[in-house]
Amino acid sequence: MWSNAQDSALQERARAVIPNGMWGHQSVALMPESTPQFFTRAQGTRLWDADGNEYLDFMCAYGPNLLGYQQPEVQAAILRQMELGDTMTGPGPVAVELAEALTGMITHADWAIFCKSGAEATSMALVTARAHRGRRKILLAKGAYHGAHPWNTPRPAGTLPEDRAHLIYFDYNDLDSFADAVKQAGDDFAGVFASPFRHDTFTDQTLPDAEYAAGVRRICDEHDALLIVDEVRAGFRLSRDLSWAEIGVDPDLSCWGKVLGNGQPISCLLGNDKARKAAGSIFVTGSFWFSAVPMAAALETLRLIRETDYLERIREIGTMFRQRLVQQAAEYGFGLRHTGPVTMPMVLFEDDPDYRFGYRFSDTAMRHGAWLSPYHNMFINAAMTPGDIERALEITAIAFDDIRRNRASVQPSAKIAALLPR
Amino acid sequence: MWSNAQDSALQERARAVIPNGMWGHQSVALMPESTPQFFTRAQGTRLWDADGNEYLDFMCAYGPNLLGYQQPEVQAAILRQMELGDTMTGPGPVAVELAEALTGMITHADWAIFCKSGAEATSMALVTARAHRGRRKILLAKGAYHGAHPWNTPRPAGTLPEDRAHLIYFDYNDLDSFADAVKQAGDDFAGVFASPFRHDTFTDQTLPDAEYAAGVRRICDEHDALLIVDEVRAGFRLSRDLSWAEIGVDPDLSCWGKVLGNGQPISCLLGNDKARKAAGSIFVTGSFWFSAVPMAAALETLRLIRETDYLERIREIGTMFRQRLVQQAAEYGFGLRHTGPVTMPMVLFEDDPDYRFGYRFSDTAMRHGAWLSPYHNMFINAAMTPGDIERALEITAIAFDDIRRNRASVQPSAKIAALLPR
C-alpha cells in the first residue's frame, strides 16, 4: 500500500531549515499532493522515494536523465576521472577534448565555454551578444523560460525593472511580432533568444515554423545581431546536432545543459567564429566550472549520443507513449492534448481550464508508481522500453478510470488556484 | 628537466575551440609563462601537469581543496551516494541533513538554500536583501570580488550601467565611508555585502576591524537592512563557524561555496529567521542544484571540519610557512609582505610596484615544483605537513637566489604591464 509517511516527515524537517521546505523548480509546492519531495535512489528509468515507493519517472530529473540513471558507461567514465582528479587548480585535458567533441558535433559551433547551469549559459549569451557590437537590446519570446537569474526569473520578487532594461518581448513563431521588436530596438539590436520550440509550462507546446526561424536568422544577419538558441531543455532530444539543424537554421550562439553529462553538473555556451571575439572579451567564471569529472561524463555521453541509436529509440518509445495514451484517454471519454516532440511531451486534458483533471490524473498516477507532471513537459529517456510504456499505461488506466468515476466531484487543486486568471 | 611541451600543445589545441584558449579565473593568461594550464592528476597536496611535472599546490583549486585532494573519507561518501543516485527528479534526504548540519554549525543561520557557485549564492543574497523590505540600494566595498555575474563581474564587457543600478560603493574597514553610503541610500537601503576580510587581488590583505564590523551590524539593524557576509573564499579557513564569529558579529545572510564539499560542486546561501520570508519569496534554481552527491560530500566535509583538528593544523602549517618564508626572503635581501590570515596568505614583494619580482619568483617556483601565485591570495590545506613546507622552502630558496643574482635584469611581465596604472 502506497504511503508517504517518511516523505512527509522529511518535508516537515525541511520546512525548519529551508525556506518553504524547498526552493526552485524541484519544489513540489505546485505538484499534486501525493508527489514525493525526496528520492533515495535512482536507476535506469526508476526512482525510489523515502517510503520505498518505486516510480517510473517521466520527468528525468527535469531533463538531465537522457540515457537512464546510472548509465554504466557514463558511470565508468566518472569513476575513471575521479581517480585522477576533479576540481583542481586548472582544468584537465578533458576540457579541450570536450570542446573539440562539441564543435565537431554541433554544426554552428566553433568554440565552447563550460559552466554549471543553464542560466549561467544564457546569461553568458546575453552578455556576449551585448559585447559583440556594444549594443543593448535583447529580444525574447513572451513567456519563454531562460533561467532564474534576475533578468529572466519568472517570479520577479527581489528583482528590479533595471534588471530587465533593454529587453524586448515578442510572440514566438510570429515573424511580424519579431519584426516589430527589431524595429523597436532600432540601431541598438544586440541579439535574440529563441527556444528550439515553445515549451512553456501550463500550455500546449508549439514546434517552430521553418519560415519563422529562417526569417529570424535573416533579420539578425541584416543587423549583425546575434541569434541565440537556448537548447538547455531540448538539447539532444530532437537531434544529434542543434534542434534546428533539421530546419537548416544555424544560430551564432547556443546554450546547453541538462543532458550534457547525463546528470553530472555541466552546461555550456557554444558559439561561432563571428561571436568568438565578444565571448573572449567578457569575464565569467565559477568555482567549479573547470572540474574534470563532469567533463569526462559529458565526453562519454556525447560518444553514446554519436554512436548509439538512443535518439531513434526515444523517438519510438515517445511515439508509442503518445499514440497509446491518447487512444486510452479516448476510451475513457477524455480528450488529451499530447503536444510537442514525442521525446518531450506535454500532456494536458481538453476542457480542463483549471487543470483539475490533470492534477487528479497525475496525483493518482503518482500513488500507483508513475511520476507524471500536470503542468510541465516531460522527458523520455533511452533506458525506457516498450514494457515500461505498458506499465505506464496500466497506471494511467487507473487514473483515467478514477476521473471518469468521479468526474462531477473532482475539485481544482488549491495549490494552483491562486495562479490562475480569475 | 622541467618541460611544458605537452601543456603548450594542449593550449594550442584549446585556442582553436575555446575563446582565448581558456575563460575565467583558472585561465593562466595573467600568470607567469611557466604556469601549466592543464592538470592530469591531483592527490593530497600535489598536482601533476600533462608533462608529468609534480607541483606542491598552494592554490588549492582557488580554494575548494580544504582537506587535501581525494580526501579518502570524502571520496567514500561520494561513492556511497553515487551508487544510490545523484541528479534525480527531487533532492535526496541528504539535502535536509546538510541544511540541518549547516544551521547547527553556523551561529547566525536558521536556513539554507543550495546552489552550484559562489556567484549564484551572492546573487541570491542580493535578490533576497531587495525582497526583504522592497528596497533597492545594495552597498559594497570598492574592489571586493563577489562573483562574475553582470552586476559584479570585475570586467564590465557586455554588461550595462543598469546591471549595477542601485549599487553604492564604500571603503572596506572605514565606518565613516560606510555611513556616507548609508546616507546616500536613504530610505532605500536594502543591504550590504561584507567580505570577512579584504582579499582583493594584487594588494595586501586586511583583516576586519572589530569596531567596523560591529558598526556595520548596528547601522543595518537601525535601518532593517540585511548584512551579508560573503564567505565564499574564506569559509572554514578561519573558523568552524562564520569567520566573523570570533569578533562577535552575526550577519543576516552568508554566502558559502568553494570548500563546502572539498571540491564537489556545491555552494549555498544561509540566512536567519529575519530573512526567511524574503528568501522564500524569490525564485532561483538550477538544473543541478538538487543533486545528492555534492551534498553527501559536503555533509562528510562538515563532519571532518567539526571532528578533526584540521583548523589547528592549517593554522600551524600556515604560520610556519609565513615565518620561514619571510625569514628566508630577508636572508636573500628581500622584504616580503605576507598578509592576511596565515591559512590564506597573500605574498607580495616590497618595492615591487610592477610585480616584476613577484612574477619572476612565481615563475621560477613553478619550474621547480611549487604552484605559487604572484597576485592572488593562496590557500593552505589540511593535507600539508611540515615536510611539505620544507620542500616549498627549498624551491623558494632557488627562486629568491635567482632574483638576487639577476636583480638588475629582471623585467616586468608583459602579461600584466597593460593592467597597471601608468
Tab-separated table of N, CA and C in Angstrom, chain B residues 193-300:
chain	number	residue	atom	x	y	z
B	193	PHE	N	27.022	44.043	1.422
B	193	PHE	CA	27.934	42.901	1.333
B	193	PHE	C	29.216	43.217	2.096
B	194	ALA	N	29.678	42.252	2.879
B	194	ALA	CA	30.957	42.402	3.550
B	194	ALA	C	31.769	41.152	3.304
B	195	SER	N	33.019	41.320	2.884
B	195	SER	CA	33.925	40.187	2.879
B	195	SER	C	34.386	39.993	4.313
B	196	PRO	N	34.642	38.747	4.711
B	196	PRO	CA	35.089	38.525	6.097
B	196	PRO	C	36.427	39.214	6.367
B	197	PHE	N	37.264	39.349	5.343
B	197	PHE	CA	38.428	40.238	5.411
B	197	PHE	C	38.682	40.706	3.987
B	198	ARG	N	39.563	41.704	3.835
B	198	ARG	CA	39.775	42.248	2.497
B	198	ARG	C	40.773	41.366	1.764
B	199	HIS	N	40.310	40.726	0.689
B	199	HIS	CA	41.174	39.791	-0.034
B	199	HIS	C	41.118	40.069	-1.529
B	200	ASP	N	41.368	41.336	-1.883
B	200	ASP	CA	41.407	41.711	-3.290
B	200	ASP	C	42.723	41.224	-3.920
B	201	THR	N	42.728	41.080	-5.242
B	201	THR	CA	43.957	40.650	-5.913
B	201	THR	C	44.961	41.800	-6.008
B	202	PHE	N	46.236	41.445	-6.205
B	202	PHE	CA	47.333	42.400	-6.437
B	202	PHE	C	47.561	43.373	-5.281
B	203	THR	N	47.014	43.066	-4.083
B	203	THR	CA	47.170	44.023	-2.987
B	203	THR	C	47.228	43.292	-1.649
B	204	ASP	N	47.802	43.974	-0.656
B	204	ASP	CA	47.878	43.367	0.674
B	204	ASP	C	46.479	43.070	1.192
B	205	GLN	N	46.384	42.022	1.985
B	205	GLN	CA	45.099	41.693	2.594
B	205	GLN	C	44.954	42.439	3.924
B	206	THR	N	43.724	42.741	4.295
B	206	THR	CA	43.477	43.486	5.529
B	206	THR	C	42.431	42.744	6.346
B	207	LEU	N	42.724	42.530	7.619
B	207	LEU	CA	41.742	41.887	8.493
B	207	LEU	C	40.683	42.905	8.906
B	208	PRO	N	39.499	42.431	9.239
B	208	PRO	CA	38.439	43.386	9.572
B	208	PRO	C	38.679	44.002	10.954
B	209	ASP	N	38.317	45.236	11.055
B	209	ASP	CA	38.352	45.932	12.332
B	209	ASP	C	37.068	45.549	13.090
B	210	ALA	N	37.212	45.104	14.331
B	210	ALA	CA	36.042	44.622	15.079
B	210	ALA	C	35.013	45.741	15.275
B	211	GLU	N	35.511	46.934	15.491
B	211	GLU	CA	34.617	48.074	15.704
B	211	GLU	C	33.834	48.390	14.408
B	212	TYR	N	34.551	48.280	13.296
B	212	TYR	CA	33.916	48.483	11.985
B	212	TYR	C	32.792	47.456	11.763
B	213	ALA	N	33.123	46.190	12.004
B	213	ALA	CA	32.132	45.126	11.786
B	213	ALA	C	30.909	45.337	12.689
B	214	ALA	N	31.174	45.672	13.956
B	214	ALA	CA	30.059	45.904	14.887
B	214	ALA	C	29.242	47.124	14.460
B	215	GLY	N	29.930	48.130	13.945
B	215	GLY	CA	29.232	49.342	13.480
B	215	GLY	C	28.340	49.055	12.283
B	216	VAL	N	28.830	48.253	11.362
B	216	VAL	CA	28.026	47.879	10.193
B	216	VAL	C	26.766	47.139	10.659
B	217	ARG	N	26.956	46.219	11.617
B	217	ARG	CA	25.814	45.459	12.150
B	217	ARG	C	24.788	46.404	12.777
B	218	ARG	N	25.270	47.348	13.583
B	218	ARG	CA	24.369	48.252	14.300
B	218	ARG	C	23.580	49.125	13.309
B	219	ILE	N	24.283	49.656	12.316
B	219	ILE	CA	23.614	50.546	11.350
B	219	ILE	C	22.597	49.757	10.504
B	220	CYS	N	22.951	48.525	10.137
B	220	CYS	CA	21.981	47.690	9.407
B	220	CYS	C	20.724	47.479	10.249
B	221	ASP	N	20.906	47.200	11.517
B	221	ASP	CA	19.749	46.994	12.397
B	221	ASP	C	18.887	48.249	12.486
B	222	GLU	N	19.537	49.392	12.594
B	222	GLU	CA	18.783	50.646	12.690
B	222	GLU	C	17.884	50.864	11.467
B	223	HIS	N	18.334	50.349	10.321
B	223	HIS	CA	17.585	50.560	9.078
B	223	HIS	C	16.801	49.332	8.621
B	224	ASP	N	16.854	48.252	9.406
B	224	ASP	CA	16.275	46.972	8.959
B	224	ASP	C	16.776	46.594	7.560
B	225	ALA	N	18.060	46.822	7.341
B	225	ALA	CA	18.719	46.369	6.109
B	225	ALA	C	19.485	45.094	6.444
B	226	LEU	N	19.705	44.247	5.443
B	226	LEU	CA	20.345	42.959	5.712
B	226	LEU	C	21.864	43.032	5.549
B	227	LEU	N	22.559	42.468	6.518
B	227	LEU	CA	24.018	42.365	6.472
B	227	LEU	C	24.382	40.985	5.901
B	228	ILE	N	25.129	41.019	4.801
B	228	ILE	CA	25.512	39.791	4.081
B	228	ILE	C	27.024	39.596	4.205
B	229	VAL	N	27.468	38.473	4.733
B	229	VAL	CA	28.901	38.186	4.723
B	229	VAL	C	29.190	37.163	3.621
B	230	ASP	N	30.100	37.526	2.727
B	230	ASP	CA	30.454	36.661	1.601
B	230	ASP	C	31.639	35.785	2.018
B	231	GLU	N	31.322	34.559	2.446
B	231	GLU	CA	32.326	33.606	2.946
B	231	GLU	C	32.828	32.689	1.835
B	232	VAL	N	32.454	32.973	0.584
B	232	VAL	CA	32.751	32.010	-0.481
B	232	VAL	C	34.234	31.651	-0.494
B	233	ARG	N	35.101	32.654	-0.394
B	233	ARG	CA	36.521	32.351	-0.477
B	233	ARG	C	37.119	31.927	0.871
B	234	ALA	N	36.645	32.545	1.959
B	234	ALA	CA	37.308	32.360	3.261
B	234	ALA	C	36.683	31.282	4.141
B	235	GLY	N	35.479	30.850	3.800
B	235	GLY	CA	34.732	29.964	4.689
B	235	GLY	C	35.523	28.760	5.188
B	236	PHE	N	35.446	28.506	6.489
B	236	PHE	CA	36.055	27.358	7.174
B	236	PHE	C	37.581	27.362	7.145
B	237	ARG	N	38.213	28.440	6.663
B	237	ARG	CA	39.671	28.531	6.791
B	237	ARG	C	40.087	29.433	7.950
B	238	LEU	N	39.084	30.133	8.542
B	238	LEU	CA	39.393	30.964	9.710
B	238	LEU	C	38.694	30.441	10.959
B	239	SER	N	37.629	29.691	10.757
B	239	SER	CA	36.782	29.303	11.883
B	239	SER	C	35.939	28.105	11.477
B	240	ARG	N	35.421	27.383	12.469
B	240	ARG	CA	34.437	26.331	12.191
B	240	ARG	C	33.025	26.920	12.137
B	241	ASP	N	32.940	28.194	12.472
B	241	ASP	CA	31.682	28.943	12.388
B	241	ASP	C	31.931	30.022	11.312
B	242	LEU	N	31.088	31.015	11.242
B	242	LEU	CA	31.367	32.133	10.353
B	242	LEU	C	32.700	32.792	10.731
B	243	SER	N	33.415	33.316	9.722
B	243	SER	CA	34.716	33.930	10.017
B	243	SER	C	34.609	35.072	11.030
B	244	TRP	N	33.478	35.744	11.048
B	244	TRP	CA	33.310	36.858	11.979
B	244	TRP	C	32.837	36.402	13.368
B	245	ALA	N	32.694	35.096	13.559
B	245	ALA	CA	32.210	34.625	14.865
B	245	ALA	C	33.136	35.096	15.982
B	246	GLU	N	34.455	35.094	15.682
B	246	GLU	CA	35.406	35.488	16.727
B	246	GLU	C	35.279	36.948	17.116
B	247	ILE	N	34.858	37.798	16.174
B	247	ILE	CA	34.664	39.201	16.559
B	247	ILE	C	33.211	39.468	16.946
B	248	GLY	N	32.431	38.400	16.999
B	248	GLY	CA	31.112	38.502	17.620
B	248	GLY	C	30.055	39.220	16.799
B	249	VAL	N	30.209	39.209	15.463
B	249	VAL	CA	29.205	39.877	14.622
B	249	VAL	C	28.493	38.840	13.760
B	250	ASP	N	27.199	38.750	13.908
B	250	ASP	CA	26.386	37.816	13.126
B	250	ASP	C	25.716	38.531	11.960
B	251	PRO	N	25.868	38.026	10.760
B	251	PRO	CA	25.137	38.623	9.633
B	251	PRO	C	23.707	38.078	9.568
B	252	ASP	N	22.911	38.632	8.650
B	252	ASP	CA	21.588	38.071	8.367
B	252	ASP	C	21.682	36.977	7.309
B	253	LEU	N	22.582	37.195	6.343
B	253	LEU	CA	22.796	36.233	5.260
B	253	LEU	C	24.286	35.952	5.147
B	254	SER	N	24.644	34.726	4.773
B	254	SER	CA	26.039	34.458	4.426
B	254	SER	C	26.090	33.540	3.211
B	255	CYS	N	27.107	33.773	2.365
B	255	CYS	CA	27.270	33.053	1.106
B	255	CYS	C	28.468	32.121	1.243
B	256	TRP	N	28.289	30.870	0.864
B	256	TRP	CA	29.336	29.862	1.031
B	256	TRP	C	29.520	29.092	-0.265
B	257	GLY	N	30.732	28.547	-0.446
B	257	GLY	CA	30.980	27.743	-1.634
B	257	GLY	C	32.351	27.123	-1.492
B	258	LYS	N	33.058	27.031	-2.605
B	258	LYS	CA	34.451	26.581	-2.598
B	258	LYS	C	34.664	25.300	-1.773
B	259	VAL	N	35.030	25.431	-0.474
B	259	VAL	CA	35.417	24.286	0.353
B	259	VAL	C	34.263	23.395	0.776
B	260	LEU	N	33.035	23.829	0.552
B	260	LEU	CA	31.883	23.199	1.209
B	260	LEU	C	31.846	21.678	1.003
B	261	GLY	N	32.173	21.207	-0.208
B	261	GLY	CA	32.213	19.772	-0.489
B	261	GLY	C	33.627	19.316	-0.809
B	262	ASN	N	34.625	20.055	-0.308
B	262	ASN	CA	36.049	19.755	-0.547
B	262	ASN	C	36.348	19.550	-2.044
B	263	GLY	N	35.677	20.311	-2.898
B	263	GLY	CA	35.936	20.215	-4.335
B	263	GLY	C	34.715	19.791	-5.136
B	264	GLN	N	33.741	19.186	-4.480
B	264	GLN	CA	32.484	18.861	-5.170
B	264	GLN	C	31.706	20.149	-5.400
B	265	PRO	N	30.948	20.229	-6.502
B	265	PRO	CA	30.264	21.484	-6.853
B	265	PRO	C	29.055	21.764	-5.979
B	266	ILE	N	29.269	22.521	-4.928
B	266	ILE	CA	28.144	22.929	-4.087
B	266	ILE	C	28.466	24.244	-3.390
B	267	SER	N	27.480	25.129	-3.378
B	267	SER	CA	27.562	26.418	-2.708
B	267	SER	C	26.238	26.616	-1.996
B	268	CYS	N	26.141	27.655	-1.183
B	268	CYS	CA	24.845	27.885	-0.557
B	268	CYS	C	24.692	29.284	-0.008
B	269	LEU	N	23.448	29.642	0.182
B	269	LEU	CA	23.080	30.853	0.912
B	269	LEU	C	22.512	30.407	2.252
B	270	LEU	N	23.052	30.972	3.336
B	270	LEU	CA	22.488	30.729	4.659
B	270	LEU	C	21.843	32.016	5.153
B	271	GLY	N	20.817	31.874	5.975
B	271	GLY	CA	20.157	33.075	6.477
B	271	GLY	C	19.529	32.856	7.832
B	272	ASN	N	19.173	33.960	8.447
B	272	ASN	CA	18.490	33.882	9.741
B	272	ASN	C	16.978	34.010	9.540
B	273	ASP	N	16.244	33.873	10.637
B	273	ASP	CA	14.786	33.876	10.515
B	273	ASP	C	14.242	35.208	10.007
B	274	LYS	N	14.951	36.301	10.322
B	274	LYS	CA	14.509	37.607	9.829
B	274	LYS	C	14.432	37.621	8.297
B	275	ALA	N	15.376	36.922	7.664
B	275	ALA	CA	15.461	36.938	6.195
B	275	ALA	C	14.709	35.783	5.542
B	276	ARG	N	14.066	34.931	6.332
B	276	ARG	CA	13.460	33.715	5.788
B	276	ARG	C	12.321	34.009	4.813
B	277	LYS	N	11.463	34.945	5.186
B	277	LYS	CA	10.309	35.231	4.327
B	277	LYS	C	10.764	35.766	2.966
B	278	ALA	N	11.726	36.665	3.000
B	278	ALA	CA	12.243	37.222	1.739
B	278	ALA	C	12.865	36.118	0.891
B	279	ALA	N	13.660	35.248	1.523
B	279	ALA	CA	14.313	34.168	0.761
B	279	ALA	C	13.289	33.208	0.173
B	280	GLY	N	12.165	33.058	0.872
B	280	GLY	CA	11.124	32.174	0.368
B	280	GLY	C	10.288	32.799	-0.729
B	281	SER	N	10.427	34.111	-0.915
B	281	SER	CA	9.603	34.803	-1.918
B	281	SER	C	10.261	34.853	-3.292
B	282	ILE	N	11.573	34.609	-3.352
B	282	ILE	CA	12.279	34.743	-4.630
B	282	ILE	C	12.259	33.414	-5.380
B	283	PHE	N	12.449	33.475	-6.705
B	283	PHE	CA	12.556	32.231	-7.466
B	283	PHE	C	13.949	32.115	-8.063
B	284	VAL	N	14.687	31.157	-7.554
B	284	VAL	CA	16.045	30.888	-8.014
B	284	VAL	C	16.167	29.380	-8.145
B	285	THR	N	16.875	28.941	-9.166
B	285	THR	CA	17.022	27.498	-9.344
B	285	THR	C	18.100	27.200	-10.369
B	286	GLY	N	18.465	25.945	-10.461
B	286	GLY	CA	19.433	25.496	-11.454
B	286	GLY	C	19.284	24.006	-11.656
B	287	SER	N	19.647	23.535	-12.831
B	287	SER	CA	19.421	22.135	-13.198
B	287	SER	C	20.013	21.161	-12.193
B	288	PHE	N	21.154	21.526	-11.591
B	288	PHE	CA	21.880	20.554	-10.760
B	288	PHE	C	21.955	20.977	-9.299
B	289	TRP	N	21.134	21.935	-8.917
B	289	TRP	CA	21.202	22.456	-7.544
B	289	TRP	C	20.720	21.440	-6.514
B	290	PHE	N	20.022	20.393	-6.959
B	290	PHE	CA	19.407	19.444	-6.029
B	290	PHE	C	20.166	18.116	-5.976
B	291	SER	N	21.266	18.035	-6.723
B	291	SER	CA	21.998	16.769	-6.857
B	291	SER	C	22.528	16.297	-5.506
B	292	ALA	N	22.433	14.994	-5.286
B	292	ALA	CA	22.713	14.434	-3.962
B	292	ALA	C	24.197	14.204	-3.691
B	293	VAL	N	24.989	13.906	-4.727
B	293	VAL	CA	26.397	13.559	-4.480
B	293	VAL	C	27.177	14.732	-3.868
B	294	PRO	N	27.102	15.929	-4.446
B	294	PRO	CA	27.839	17.036	-3.812
B	294	PRO	C	27.342	17.319	-2.386
B	295	MET	N	26.059	17.084	-2.130
B	295	MET	CA	25.537	17.295	-0.773
B	295	MET	C	26.118	16.254	0.189
B	296	ALA	N	26.238	15.014	-0.282
B	296	ALA	CA	26.832	13.965	0.565
B	296	ALA	C	28.294	14.298	0.851
B	297	ALA	N	28.987	14.811	-0.152
B	297	ALA	CA	30.389	15.209	0.048
B	297	ALA	C	30.471	16.344	1.068
B	298	ALA	N	29.529	17.283	0.982
B	298	ALA	CA	29.534	18.416	1.913
B	298	ALA	C	29.225	17.955	3.335
B	299	LEU	N	28.280	17.030	3.456
B	299	LEU	CA	27.928	16.527	4.789
B	299	LEU	C	29.150	15.890	5.454
B	300	GLU	N	29.930	15.131	4.683
B	300	GLU	CA	31.129	14.489	5.229
B	300	GLU	C	32.226	15.529	5.488
